[in-house]
Amino acid sequence: MKDFRVYNFNPGPATLPLEVLKDAQSELLNFDGTGMSIMEISHRSAPYERVHNQTKADILSLMGLGDDYEVLFIQGGASLQFAMIPMNFATVERKGAYVLSGTFSSNAYKEAATLGVGTIAASSKEGGFRHVPTQDELSIDPNAAYLHVCYNNTIYGTEFHYIPEVDVPLIADMSSDMLSRPIDFKKFDFMYAGVQKNLGPAGVVIVVAKKKMIESSRADLPTMLKYETFLKKNSLYNTPPSWSIYMVGKVVRWIIDQGGLSAMAERNARKAKILYDAIDQSDGFYVGHAEPSSRSFMNVTFRLPTENLEKKFAAEAAENNLIGVKGHRSVGGMRASIYNAMPIEGAEALADFMNRFRQNN
Amino acid sequence: MKDFRVYNFNPGPATLPLEVLKDAQSELLNFDGTGMSIMEISHRSAPYERVHNQTKADILSLMGLGDDYEVLFIQGGASLQFAMIPMNFATVERKGAYVLSGTFSSNAYKEAATLGVGTIAASSKEGGFRHVPTQDELSIDPNAAYLHVCYNNTIYGTEFHYIPEVDVPLIADMSSDMLSRPIDFKKFDFMYAGVQKNLGPAGVVIVVAKKKMIESSRADLPTMLKYETFLKKNSLYNTPPSWSIYMVGKVVRWIIDQGGLSAMAERNARKAKILYDAIDQSDGFYVGHAEPSSRSFMNVTFRLPTENLEKKFAAEAAENNLIGVKGHRSVGGMRASIYNAMPIEGAEALADFMNRFRQNN
C-alpha cells in the first residue's frame, strides 16, 4: 500500500516521473549534505544557486538556445502572464494580436482586451475549437506588438503543428507542451509555461525569452510585474519558489537522461498513436473531439455515445487505477493527458481498457 | 550522513519542523492512499480540496477569527503584495499611509509611491531602524485608505509590541511572525505573510483579511491582481501552489499539536531570552542592534567588536553546525532567526557557542 501508484491522466497538476519523486524523497531531510531540506536553504546560498542556474542552463540546452535568450522563473501561473505580457509589451497604438484556439488563449486575450490593448488575429471558436487556426487564417496587423498563440490546447486536445510565420514578435503559451518535442524554438521571441502539466509541481512559470524582447518592456510597472526585474536579478529579486524550481530541475535532468527532446517526441508520439488508434478503430464508439490534423500529442479528447456511458467509463477506469480521464466540462466526454512523464504502459493500459469497455457496452 | 541535520538560523527560507518534513517524506509517492503524490493531484479533486480548506480553517482557528475573515493563497511573495495592496485599495485622493520600520516596509511604501498613492505615517530610518515607531510617532491622514505596518522587521531584528490604534483600516505584513504568538488579530483588517520564514516552504503568501475589506477592492484590475478573484474562487481560480499550501497545512497542524499560539509564544520567548541574555551578559562583546523595547522574538541581531571577528564567528559557528548566522549586509554583524520551528536546543547551542567564542577571542 505504501508504494501503491496509479496511472494518472490528470491534465495538471499531472503525473511526475517516479524516479524524480524517489530522488526528491531520498534527500528531503538533507539536501546535498547540507543538513537541511532544499526547502530550508537560503536562496542566496551556493547550494541553492547551483540548482537554480543549472536548471536554467539545462532548459536552454534542451531547447538549443544560446545566451541571447534568458530563462525567468515567475510565480502566479500562466494566468498572471496573461496580464503581464500586455502590460509589458502592448500599447493602445501597438496592440497585442491573439489567436483564439481554446480556453486559455481566449483568457489571455481577455486580459489584454481589459487593458484596452488586445486584438484578435484568428479564432476557431466556431465549431468548438476543434482545430488550430492555420497560417492562412491568420490576420495580423503589421503594427501589432506581438502575435500570441497557445501552442497546445489542454482542454480541447489540439496542438499547433506549424510555427506561424510572422513579421512581429511571436509569443507562445507552451504550458502543456514545452519540452515535449523538438521545435525550432529560435523562431519564438517569448515562450512561457506553467510547469504543472509537463515539467514539475505547480508554483512556477518558466519564461524563455529573447533578452532584447525583455529589455523592450515597460519600465514604469510595479517591481514584480516587470520582466526586467527578473532578468536583472536572475529571478532572485525576492525569494523564488525554490521547491518548484528544484523539482523542475530534476524533471529537466530526467528528460536529458531519457535522450532529450527527440526521445520525448518519439515516446509521446507512440503514446498518442496508441490512444488515437483506439478511438479510430472503435467503429464510431469513441469519437475524437479534435480534427485529426490538429490532434494534440499531450491531451487526447473523445466522446462516447451517451453521457451515461461517459460517466460509467470514468468510474470503471478509476476502478482500474486509470485516474483523471474525465474531460473538461466545456467539451464533455473524456480526456487522457499523456505528458512526458506518462509511461507507455499507461497509454497501453488505457487503450486496453477502452477496447474492453467498448466490447462490454 | 543520510539523516545529518544542522541548526539552521537562516532568515528565510528557514528551518521547518523535523516531524513535518518526515511526514511529507513518508507520503511523497502516495498521498492519502491516492496512488499519487500531492504534487500530482488535481486541484479540483476532493483529496486536494480537503487539504486546502482544512489549512484555511486551521489558520482562522489559531488566529481566533470568524467567518467575517477569509484566508487567501496568492503567489508572488510579499513583494507582489506590496503592489497589489495599493492597486486594490488606494487612490490618489485616499492614499495608503506607511510606517517605515525597516527594509520591507520601505519597499512596500515605494510600490505605493510609484503608483502615486503612498504617504509616510512614520519612519525610524534615522538611527538605522533600531526601533519600531511608537503610537505617538504615528501621523495618519484621517482620509487615508489604510495604515500599513510591517509587524516584524527581519533584517533589523525589531518587532511591534503594540497594535496601532487607528481610525482607518489596518494592514500588516506579518511575513516573519504570523502565528508566532497570540495577538488580537481582530484589530487588523488585512494581514499577509510570505510563508517561507515561519510557516512553510517558499511559494505562497497567506492573506487573512476581512471579507468586507476584500469586497471593497477595485474591480477594473487584471484577474490575478484583484483580491476579489481569490475570494470568489476560494483561491482556486487557477492552479494554486499546492505543494506549498500542503506544507503550510502540515506546519499549522504541528503548531496546533504543540499547543497553539500561546505555546509558540512561550517557546519563542524562551529562545529569544537565551540569546538576548548571551548578548546582554557579554560585557559589551556582543552589542544588540535593536533597542531593547523593540527587540524581535524572531530575529536576534547583534554586532561583534570588529568585522574580522564577525567573519570568524560565522565561520566557526558553521563548523559547529550552527548555520546562517551572518547578518544582512545593510546591518552587518550577526542575525539568528529563531522562528517557531527552531528548537530550544538550537538557541541553547548558539548561546553556548557565543559564550565560548567570547572567552576565546
XYZ file of C-alpha atoms in Angstrom:
722
model
C 0.000 0.000 0.000
C 2.814 2.372 0.827
C 4.158 2.245 -2.723
C 0.748 1.987 -4.407
C 0.736 4.032 -7.629
C -1.892 4.606 -10.295
C -1.765 5.774 -13.919
C -2.616 9.446 -13.567
C -4.138 11.058 -16.679
C -4.948 14.359 -14.946
C -4.403 17.470 -17.095
C -2.413 19.318 -14.442
C -1.188 19.040 -11.789
C -0.128 15.854 -13.520
C 1.973 12.760 -13.175
C 5.693 13.195 -12.456
C 8.491 10.744 -13.256
C 8.642 8.153 -10.474
C 12.455 8.347 -10.476
C 12.244 12.090 -9.785
C 9.829 11.623 -6.896
C 12.008 8.921 -5.329
C 15.101 11.067 -5.703
C 13.406 14.064 -4.037
C 12.106 11.793 -1.293
C 15.543 10.392 -0.518
C 17.101 13.812 0.067
C 14.127 15.579 1.622
C 15.744 15.961 5.064
C 19.310 16.546 3.933
C 19.950 18.116 0.546
C 23.443 17.814 -0.880
C 24.985 17.125 2.539
C 23.850 20.485 3.944
C 21.888 19.020 6.833
C 18.846 20.957 5.582
C 15.975 20.296 3.226
C 16.118 22.139 -0.090
C 13.020 23.934 1.257
C 15.008 25.270 4.226
C 18.045 26.555 2.345
C 18.672 30.239 1.728
C 18.034 31.315 -1.841
C 21.259 33.327 -1.571
C 23.345 30.220 -0.760
C 25.691 28.376 -3.111
C 23.818 25.025 -2.931
C 20.550 26.669 -3.996
C 22.136 28.871 -6.648
C 23.680 25.787 -8.258
C 20.213 24.226 -8.579
C 18.745 27.472 -9.920
C 21.428 28.138 -12.510
C 21.814 24.513 -13.625
C 18.068 24.304 -14.232
C 18.208 27.426 -16.395
C 21.206 26.111 -18.339
C 19.597 22.698 -18.891
C 16.404 24.272 -20.231
C 18.299 26.440 -22.735
C 20.434 23.485 -23.744
C 17.417 21.216 -24.366
C 15.819 23.968 -26.449
C 19.000 24.568 -28.414
C 19.057 28.244 -27.450
C 22.061 30.461 -26.783
C 22.708 33.308 -24.415
C 20.598 35.729 -26.432
C 17.751 34.003 -24.586
C 17.087 34.116 -20.858
C 15.134 31.784 -18.573
C 12.987 33.508 -15.930
C 11.120 31.910 -13.026
C 7.912 33.761 -12.150
C 5.043 32.942 -9.798
C 1.306 33.388 -10.350
C 0.694 30.816 -13.059
C 0.135 31.365 -16.771
C -2.922 33.407 -15.759
C -0.670 36.140 -14.381
C 1.377 36.005 -17.593
C -1.855 36.710 -19.494
C -1.800 40.140 -17.789
C 1.953 40.734 -17.590
C 2.535 40.201 -21.320
C 0.237 43.021 -22.485
C 1.274 45.211 -19.530
C 4.926 44.880 -20.544
C 4.731 44.820 -24.333
C 1.454 46.175 -25.737
C 0.082 49.705 -26.035
C -3.123 51.219 -27.363
C -1.241 52.129 -30.549
C 0.523 48.779 -30.885
C -1.872 46.164 -29.625
C -1.125 42.526 -28.985
C -2.703 40.159 -31.551
C -4.186 36.896 -30.289
C -5.018 33.585 -31.910
C -8.011 32.112 -30.105
C -7.657 28.342 -30.222
C -9.196 27.364 -26.902
C -9.969 28.437 -23.345
C -6.580 29.628 -22.197
C -5.747 31.591 -25.345
C -9.164 33.246 -25.001
C -8.394 34.091 -21.371
C -5.062 35.565 -22.451
C -6.850 37.739 -24.987
C -9.417 38.849 -22.391
C -6.702 40.236 -20.128
C -5.220 42.249 -22.993
C -8.676 43.423 -24.021
C -9.473 44.544 -20.455
C -6.342 46.683 -20.621
C -7.505 48.004 -23.989
C -4.515 46.604 -25.853
C -5.708 43.337 -27.453
C -6.944 42.345 -30.929
C -7.944 39.005 -32.426
C -5.796 37.593 -35.244
C -7.820 34.403 -35.726
C -10.318 32.222 -33.908
C -11.515 28.639 -34.201
C -14.251 29.109 -31.603
C -16.936 28.448 -34.154
C -17.218 24.678 -34.306
C -15.919 24.259 -30.752
C -12.189 24.832 -31.080
C -11.744 21.564 -32.968
C -8.773 22.814 -34.910
C -5.877 25.199 -34.583
C -6.182 28.150 -36.990
C -3.892 27.660 -39.981
C -1.349 30.117 -41.305
C -3.872 31.154 -43.971
C -6.446 32.017 -41.323
C -4.139 34.466 -39.506
C -4.847 38.147 -39.999
C -2.154 40.132 -38.226
C -1.881 43.908 -38.072
C 1.728 44.577 -39.226
C 1.895 47.171 -36.467
C 0.954 44.666 -33.727
C 3.217 44.467 -30.682
C 3.256 40.674 -30.972
C 1.304 37.598 -32.015
C 0.247 35.424 -29.083
C -0.601 31.743 -29.572
C -1.322 28.880 -27.184
C 0.729 26.061 -28.624
C -1.210 23.184 -27.116
C -4.825 23.469 -26.027
C -5.198 21.264 -22.968
C -8.968 21.394 -22.773
C -9.768 20.762 -26.459
C -6.873 18.420 -27.217
C -5.445 20.369 -30.139
C -1.879 21.441 -30.831
C -0.017 23.632 -33.286
C 1.813 21.531 -35.863
C 3.382 24.537 -37.560
C 5.147 27.670 -36.404
C 3.329 30.817 -37.519
C 5.330 32.894 -39.997
C 5.022 36.467 -38.785
C 6.743 39.829 -39.032
C 6.045 40.713 -35.412
C 7.440 39.126 -32.227
C 5.998 35.655 -31.644
C 4.813 34.762 -28.145
C 3.666 31.259 -27.198
C 1.975 29.819 -24.152
C 3.550 26.346 -24.039
C 2.142 25.389 -20.642
C 1.085 21.949 -21.753
C 3.797 21.005 -24.221
C 7.065 22.817 -23.522
C 9.946 20.312 -23.804
C 7.687 17.552 -25.125
C 9.292 17.527 -28.604
C 11.953 19.378 -30.605
C 10.659 22.604 -32.139
C 12.618 25.385 -33.780
C 12.381 27.453 -30.615
C 14.535 30.197 -32.169
C 11.509 31.280 -34.148
C 9.844 32.406 -30.925
C 10.662 35.623 -29.123
C 8.922 34.769 -25.874
C 7.721 31.383 -24.601
C 6.210 30.540 -21.248
C 4.803 27.569 -19.396
C 3.135 26.944 -16.080
C 5.126 23.858 -15.149
C 2.416 21.748 -13.532
C 1.453 19.907 -16.695
C 4.659 18.723 -18.233
C 7.595 19.938 -16.155
C 7.075 19.874 -12.412
C 4.816 20.714 -9.477
C 2.581 23.813 -9.567
C 4.124 27.016 -8.292
C 6.327 28.427 -11.021
C 6.115 29.618 -14.609
C 9.132 29.235 -16.853
C 9.633 32.126 -19.265
C 12.179 31.618 -22.044
C 12.583 34.835 -23.983
C 14.986 36.861 -26.052
C 16.859 39.227 -23.778
C 16.215 42.015 -26.277
C 12.493 41.391 -26.034
C 12.605 41.573 -22.236
C 14.671 44.731 -22.345
C 11.997 46.340 -24.544
C 9.403 46.013 -21.765
C 7.826 48.968 -19.973
C 9.804 50.478 -17.108
C 7.009 52.143 -15.125
C 5.350 48.998 -13.784
C 5.379 47.628 -10.226
C 8.624 45.782 -9.495
C 7.158 42.266 -9.521
C 5.170 42.851 -12.723
C 8.148 43.948 -14.846
C 10.038 41.243 -16.710
C 13.157 43.358 -16.407
C 13.244 42.801 -12.625
C 13.530 39.058 -13.223
C 16.144 39.500 -15.963
C 18.344 41.865 -13.957
C 18.124 39.859 -10.731
C 18.395 36.315 -12.148
C 14.826 35.702 -10.882
C 16.141 36.252 -7.355
C 14.808 39.737 -6.599
C 12.781 38.120 -3.844
C 12.567 34.560 -2.549
C 11.819 32.302 -5.521
C 9.518 29.263 -5.294
C 12.607 27.176 -4.679
C 10.916 23.784 -4.255
C 9.140 24.055 -7.608
C 12.326 25.175 -9.348
C 14.288 22.341 -7.724
C 11.705 19.816 -8.922
C 11.696 21.297 -12.440
C 15.478 20.923 -12.385
C 15.109 17.220 -11.616
C 12.457 16.714 -14.319
C 14.598 18.520 -16.892
C 17.588 16.371 -15.943
C 15.354 13.289 -16.287
C 14.420 14.423 -19.829
C 18.111 14.746 -20.687
C 18.812 11.289 -19.235
C 15.981 9.808 -21.326
C 17.622 11.108 -24.504
C 16.377 14.684 -24.728
C 13.546 16.129 -26.757
C 13.747 13.723 -29.702
C 13.399 10.791 -27.308
C 10.466 12.570 -25.625
C 8.862 13.205 -29.027
C 9.160 9.558 -30.036
C 7.749 8.350 -26.741
C 4.920 10.900 -26.777
C 4.026 10.095 -30.393
C 3.848 6.381 -29.536
C 1.521 7.025 -26.602
C -0.675 9.318 -28.691
C -0.860 6.784 -31.522
C -1.917 4.036 -29.116
C -4.862 6.134 -27.912
C -5.873 7.692 -31.248
C -5.816 4.192 -32.768
C -8.155 3.015 -30.008
C -10.513 5.857 -30.998
C -10.205 5.458 -34.781
C -10.578 1.674 -34.679
C -13.676 1.723 -32.452
C -16.263 1.761 -35.270
C -17.510 5.127 -34.089
C -17.970 4.150 -30.420
C -15.313 6.686 -29.469
C -15.357 9.995 -31.358
C -12.349 12.294 -31.115
C -13.085 15.958 -30.425
C -10.114 17.410 -32.332
C -9.845 17.385 -36.101
C -7.134 14.827 -36.969
C -4.830 17.472 -38.456
C -4.808 19.385 -35.151
C -4.624 16.453 -32.748
C -2.524 17.011 -29.636
C 0.322 14.713 -28.577
C -0.412 15.685 -24.974
C -4.187 15.606 -24.431
C -6.418 13.079 -26.169
C -10.079 14.146 -26.081
C -13.006 11.946 -27.086
C -16.699 11.378 -26.532
C -18.744 8.204 -26.024
C -22.218 7.507 -27.446
C -24.056 8.837 -24.341
C -23.307 10.868 -21.243
C -24.297 7.911 -19.106
C -21.680 5.761 -20.793
C -19.154 8.547 -20.244
C -19.876 8.544 -16.510
C -19.601 4.771 -16.419
C -16.336 4.916 -18.360
C -14.752 7.352 -15.887
C -15.909 5.322 -12.891
C -14.730 1.976 -14.247
C -11.432 3.452 -15.413
C -10.804 4.670 -11.865
C -11.562 1.168 -10.540
C -8.803 0.002 -12.869
C -6.397 2.622 -11.438
C -6.670 4.788 -14.544
C -7.264 8.171 -12.893
C -8.327 11.599 -14.149
C -9.850 10.694 -17.536
C -12.958 12.855 -17.188
C -12.922 15.672 -19.734
C -13.311 19.377 -19.040
C -16.942 20.445 -18.667
C -16.670 22.819 -21.667
C -16.002 19.850 -24.009
C -17.548 16.989 -22.078
C -16.555 13.383 -22.556
C -13.094 12.102 -21.849
C -9.587 13.473 -21.846
C -6.400 11.488 -21.338
C -3.382 13.678 -20.627
C -0.204 11.866 -21.598
C 2.593 14.288 -20.824
C 6.287 13.358 -20.838
C 6.106 11.509 -17.531
C 3.273 9.153 -18.503
C 4.857 5.786 -19.285
C 3.955 3.950 -22.491
C 2.499 1.216 -20.278
C -0.046 3.754 -19.029
C -1.259 4.529 -22.543
C -1.391 0.799 -23.307
C -3.381 0.097 -20.151
C -5.879 2.815 -21.055
C -6.216 1.592 -24.669
C -6.802 -1.950 -23.404
C -9.458 -0.656 -21.063
C -11.083 1.329 -23.888
C -11.290 -1.796 -26.014
C -12.737 -3.917 -23.195
C -15.232 -1.199 -22.273
C -16.397 -0.885 -25.864
C -16.941 -4.623 -26.171
C -18.925 -4.715 -22.922
C -21.144 -1.699 -23.635
C 25.076 11.077 6.975
C 21.695 10.450 5.464
C 19.911 11.914 8.480
C 22.515 14.605 9.186
C 20.793 17.820 10.311
C 22.129 21.194 11.433
C 20.655 24.076 13.424
C 19.525 26.427 10.683
C 19.296 30.114 11.673
C 18.615 31.347 8.137
C 16.088 34.203 7.919
C 14.024 32.566 5.182
C 13.715 30.096 3.598
C 14.138 28.804 7.119
C 14.082 25.706 9.246
C 10.931 23.571 9.211
C 9.725 21.195 11.935
C 11.521 17.862 11.511
C 8.268 15.997 12.178
C 6.636 17.830 9.267
C 9.477 17.000 6.885
C 9.409 13.324 7.862
C 5.659 13.185 7.437
C 5.842 14.739 3.953
C 8.675 12.380 3.053
C 6.729 9.291 4.076
C 3.766 10.101 1.807
C 5.642 11.694 -1.094
C 4.799 8.892 -3.577
C 1.320 8.088 -2.348
C -0.741 10.783 -0.671
C -3.766 9.686 1.320
C -3.983 6.354 -0.493
C -4.496 8.015 -3.892
C -1.506 6.354 -5.541
C -0.266 9.837 -6.463
C 1.985 12.431 -4.878
C 0.221 15.516 -3.519
C 2.126 17.316 -6.307
C 0.394 15.183 -8.954
C -3.173 15.535 -7.717
C -5.735 17.711 -9.442
C -6.504 20.918 -7.570
C -10.171 20.219 -8.377
C -10.130 16.837 -6.599
C -11.588 16.034 -3.188
C -8.260 14.964 -1.607
C -6.635 18.278 -2.531
C -9.628 20.394 -1.586
C -9.643 18.810 1.872
C -6.030 19.931 2.368
C -6.778 23.411 1.031
C -9.887 24.022 3.114
C -8.555 22.436 6.301
C -5.461 24.646 6.107
C -7.658 27.735 5.805
C -9.869 26.630 8.701
C -6.880 25.844 10.935
C -5.326 29.271 10.283
C -8.545 31.106 11.185
C -8.999 28.918 14.241
C -5.449 29.576 15.507
C -5.986 33.307 14.997
C -9.357 33.247 16.755
C -11.110 34.716 13.726
C -14.613 34.008 12.459
C -16.142 33.828 9.029
C -16.070 37.593 8.591
C -12.432 36.908 7.691
C -11.153 34.971 4.684
C -7.838 33.213 4.042
C -6.405 33.668 0.537
C -3.425 31.890 -1.015
C -1.536 34.080 -3.505
C 1.742 33.624 -5.340
C 4.475 36.191 -5.989
C 5.769 36.730 -2.458
C 5.167 39.669 -0.150
C 6.834 41.802 -2.828
C 3.848 41.330 -5.120
C 1.554 42.218 -2.207
C 3.458 45.498 -1.899
C 1.988 46.379 -5.315
C -1.397 44.628 -5.064
C -2.378 46.366 -1.821
C -2.182 49.930 -3.196
C -3.565 48.783 -6.576
C -6.628 47.329 -4.852
C -7.233 49.783 -2.026
C -5.532 53.161 -2.508
C -6.296 56.081 -4.798
C -4.709 59.467 -5.416
C -7.409 61.026 -3.217
C -7.188 58.379 -0.488
C -3.583 57.328 -0.281
C -2.168 54.428 1.687
C -0.165 55.506 4.774
C 3.016 53.614 5.585
C 5.099 53.168 8.714
C 8.722 52.725 7.668
C 10.373 50.449 10.208
C 12.847 48.585 8.012
C 13.681 47.381 4.520
C 10.482 45.566 3.609
C 8.124 48.257 4.908
C 10.154 50.777 2.898
C 9.843 48.582 -0.195
C 6.083 48.373 0.374
C 5.899 52.166 0.530
C 7.991 52.505 -2.645
C 5.498 50.448 -4.658
C 2.618 52.638 -3.463
C 4.675 55.776 -4.149
C 5.472 54.586 -7.699
C 1.729 54.295 -8.254
C 1.300 57.792 -6.819
C -0.833 56.586 -3.915
C 1.525 56.338 -0.910
C 2.332 58.595 2.055
C 4.585 58.133 5.082
C 2.959 57.963 8.519
C 6.196 57.486 10.476
C 9.778 56.367 9.976
C 12.573 55.128 12.202
C 15.138 55.183 9.401
C 17.181 57.813 11.176
C 19.329 55.886 13.601
C 19.221 52.734 11.490
C 15.766 51.320 12.128
C 16.717 50.377 15.698
C 13.187 50.777 16.976
C 9.609 50.441 15.810
C 7.823 53.819 15.690
C 5.557 54.230 18.719
C 1.891 55.148 18.679
C 2.884 58.748 19.494
C 5.122 58.916 16.445
C 2.329 57.986 14.024
C 0.885 60.773 11.928
C -2.008 59.410 9.889
C -4.182 61.349 7.470
C -7.757 60.556 8.644
C -8.657 60.246 4.982
C -6.006 57.569 4.319
C -7.125 54.346 2.639
C -5.236 52.334 5.259
C -2.253 52.233 7.565
C 0.380 49.680 6.531
C 2.896 48.319 9.023
C 5.488 45.542 8.907
C 4.950 43.758 12.181
C 8.374 42.145 12.474
C 11.436 43.503 10.716
C 13.533 40.507 9.745
C 16.633 42.440 8.732
C 16.847 44.811 11.716
C 15.512 42.416 14.354
C 12.704 44.636 15.624
C 9.050 43.830 16.198
C 5.842 45.674 17.061
C 4.886 45.119 20.678
C 1.679 47.123 20.380
C -1.182 47.263 17.899
C -1.548 50.735 16.366
C -4.808 52.439 17.332
C -6.146 53.892 14.107
C -9.389 55.094 12.539
C -8.506 53.688 9.120
C -8.171 50.038 8.031
C -5.040 48.437 9.486
C -2.853 46.337 7.182
C 0.120 44.336 8.455
C 2.900 42.461 6.721
C 3.430 39.562 9.154
C 5.798 37.607 6.928
C 8.227 36.873 9.709
C 5.970 36.481 12.719
C 2.459 35.366 11.730
C 1.312 32.609 14.112
C 4.362 33.017 16.360
C 2.305 34.347 19.310
C -1.276 35.282 20.200
C -2.208 38.782 19.042
C -5.619 40.408 18.920
C -5.839 39.730 15.197
C -9.370 41.160 15.108
C -7.846 44.619 15.264
C -6.386 44.093 11.789
C -8.354 44.396 8.572
C -5.785 42.768 6.324
C -2.754 40.649 7.260
C -0.366 38.834 4.990
C 2.734 36.686 5.171
C 5.130 35.116 2.740
C 5.280 31.705 4.400
C 8.958 30.878 3.946
C 10.055 32.305 7.283
C 7.688 30.920 9.830
C 5.069 28.781 8.132
C 6.311 26.674 5.241
C 8.359 26.481 2.058
C 8.592 29.492 -0.287
C 5.897 29.745 -2.933
C 2.779 31.129 -1.323
C 1.586 34.178 0.578
C -1.192 33.800 3.126
C -3.606 36.724 3.216
C -6.032 36.852 6.140
C -8.453 39.715 5.647
C -11.926 40.923 6.418
C -14.241 39.877 3.619
C -15.677 43.390 3.594
C -12.231 44.834 3.033
C -11.621 42.486 0.093
C -15.005 43.290 -1.382
C -14.102 46.992 -1.319
C -11.193 46.408 -3.733
C -11.055 47.805 -7.253
C -12.866 45.844 -9.935
C -11.018 47.018 -13.054
C -7.729 45.224 -12.417
C -6.286 42.185 -14.212
C -7.857 38.968 -12.908
C -4.816 37.731 -10.990
C -4.146 41.119 -9.378
C -7.628 41.524 -7.869
C -8.166 40.151 -4.376
C -11.789 39.553 -5.272
C -10.778 36.805 -7.726
C -9.196 34.872 -4.875
C -12.161 35.489 -2.560
C -14.782 34.440 -5.083
C -12.885 31.375 -6.287
C -11.572 30.092 -2.939
C -8.033 30.806 -4.237
C -8.673 28.204 -6.959
C -9.218 30.440 -9.995
C -6.123 28.836 -11.454
C -3.827 26.068 -10.230
C -2.661 27.032 -6.737
C 0.885 26.340 -5.473
C -0.451 23.149 -3.980
C 2.800 21.796 -2.523
C 3.432 24.989 -0.543
C -0.148 25.068 0.718
C 0.036 21.387 1.686
C 3.243 22.023 3.639
C 1.744 25.100 5.337
C -1.178 22.873 6.316
C 1.210 20.449 7.995
C 3.101 23.241 9.782
C -0.145 24.792 11.025
C -1.303 21.387 12.264
C 2.068 21.000 14.014
C 1.526 24.370 15.760
C -1.881 23.157 16.963
C -0.357 19.880 18.198
C 2.310 21.830 20.115
C -0.390 23.709 21.999
C -1.252 26.573 19.679
C -0.096 30.167 19.697
C 0.364 30.517 23.450
C 2.685 27.505 23.428
C 4.542 29.009 20.447
C 4.829 32.343 22.258
C 6.259 30.725 25.388
C 8.750 28.685 23.390
C 9.752 31.650 21.224
C 10.162 33.925 24.261
C 12.408 31.335 25.910
C 14.623 31.075 22.832
C 14.812 34.849 22.495
C 15.695 35.271 26.170
C 18.505 32.712 25.884
C 20.101 34.698 23.043
C 19.429 38.222 24.346
C 20.885 37.135 27.699
C 24.007 35.940 25.878
C 24.276 39.429 24.366
C 23.435 41.410 27.496
C 25.739 39.364 29.732
C 28.740 39.594 27.398
C 30.262 42.737 28.955
C 29.805 44.588 25.704
C 31.458 41.958 23.465
C 28.130 41.426 21.693
C 26.054 44.562 21.043
C 22.410 44.180 20.044
C 21.245 46.235 17.044
C 17.643 46.730 18.168
C 16.658 48.943 21.070
C 15.553 46.597 23.879
C 11.955 47.867 23.813
C 11.632 46.869 20.129
C 13.513 43.575 20.218
C 12.131 40.851 17.969
C 11.208 37.384 19.212
C 12.057 36.063 15.759
C 15.339 37.634 14.605
C 18.133 38.427 17.051
C 20.626 40.904 15.546
C 23.987 41.777 17.078
C 27.455 43.032 16.266
C 30.911 41.940 17.460
C 33.858 44.240 18.245
C 35.338 44.016 14.706
C 34.305 42.835 11.270
C 37.118 40.309 11.310
C 35.714 38.773 14.471
C 32.282 38.715 12.831
C 33.665 36.738 9.885
C 35.420 34.362 12.247
C 32.227 33.971 14.291
C 30.179 32.989 11.230
C 32.820 30.538 10.034
C 33.296 28.835 13.400
C 29.559 28.718 14.019
C 29.157 26.856 10.716
C 31.869 24.393 11.779
C 29.695 23.754 14.827
C 26.649 23.105 12.598
C 25.100 26.468 13.505
C 24.172 27.686 10.016
C 23.013 31.002 8.587
C 24.028 33.403 11.372
C 25.534 36.066 9.112
C 23.509 39.279 9.245
C 22.060 41.169 6.312
C 24.582 43.444 4.609
C 22.509 46.547 5.418
C 23.001 45.972 9.175
C 26.176 43.894 9.213
C 27.132 41.606 12.048
C 25.084 38.613 13.036
C 21.451 37.583 12.895
C 19.961 34.464 14.435
C 16.473 33.698 13.142
C 14.575 31.626 15.671
C 11.158 31.059 14.151
C 8.591 28.621 15.522
C 10.397 25.567 14.160
C 13.769 26.293 15.779
C 14.031 24.004 18.808
C 15.066 25.438 22.183
C 18.160 23.223 21.960
C 19.200 25.226 18.888
C 19.082 28.521 20.785
C 20.965 26.917 23.684
C 23.637 25.567 21.341
C 24.110 29.011 19.787
C 24.261 30.747 23.192
C 26.858 28.206 24.370
C 28.862 28.860 21.230
C 28.580 32.636 21.768
C 29.933 32.274 25.289
C 32.820 30.046 24.198
C 33.654 32.326 21.287
C 33.722 35.373 23.535
C 36.051 33.667 26.027
C 38.420 32.599 23.228
C 38.546 35.949 21.416
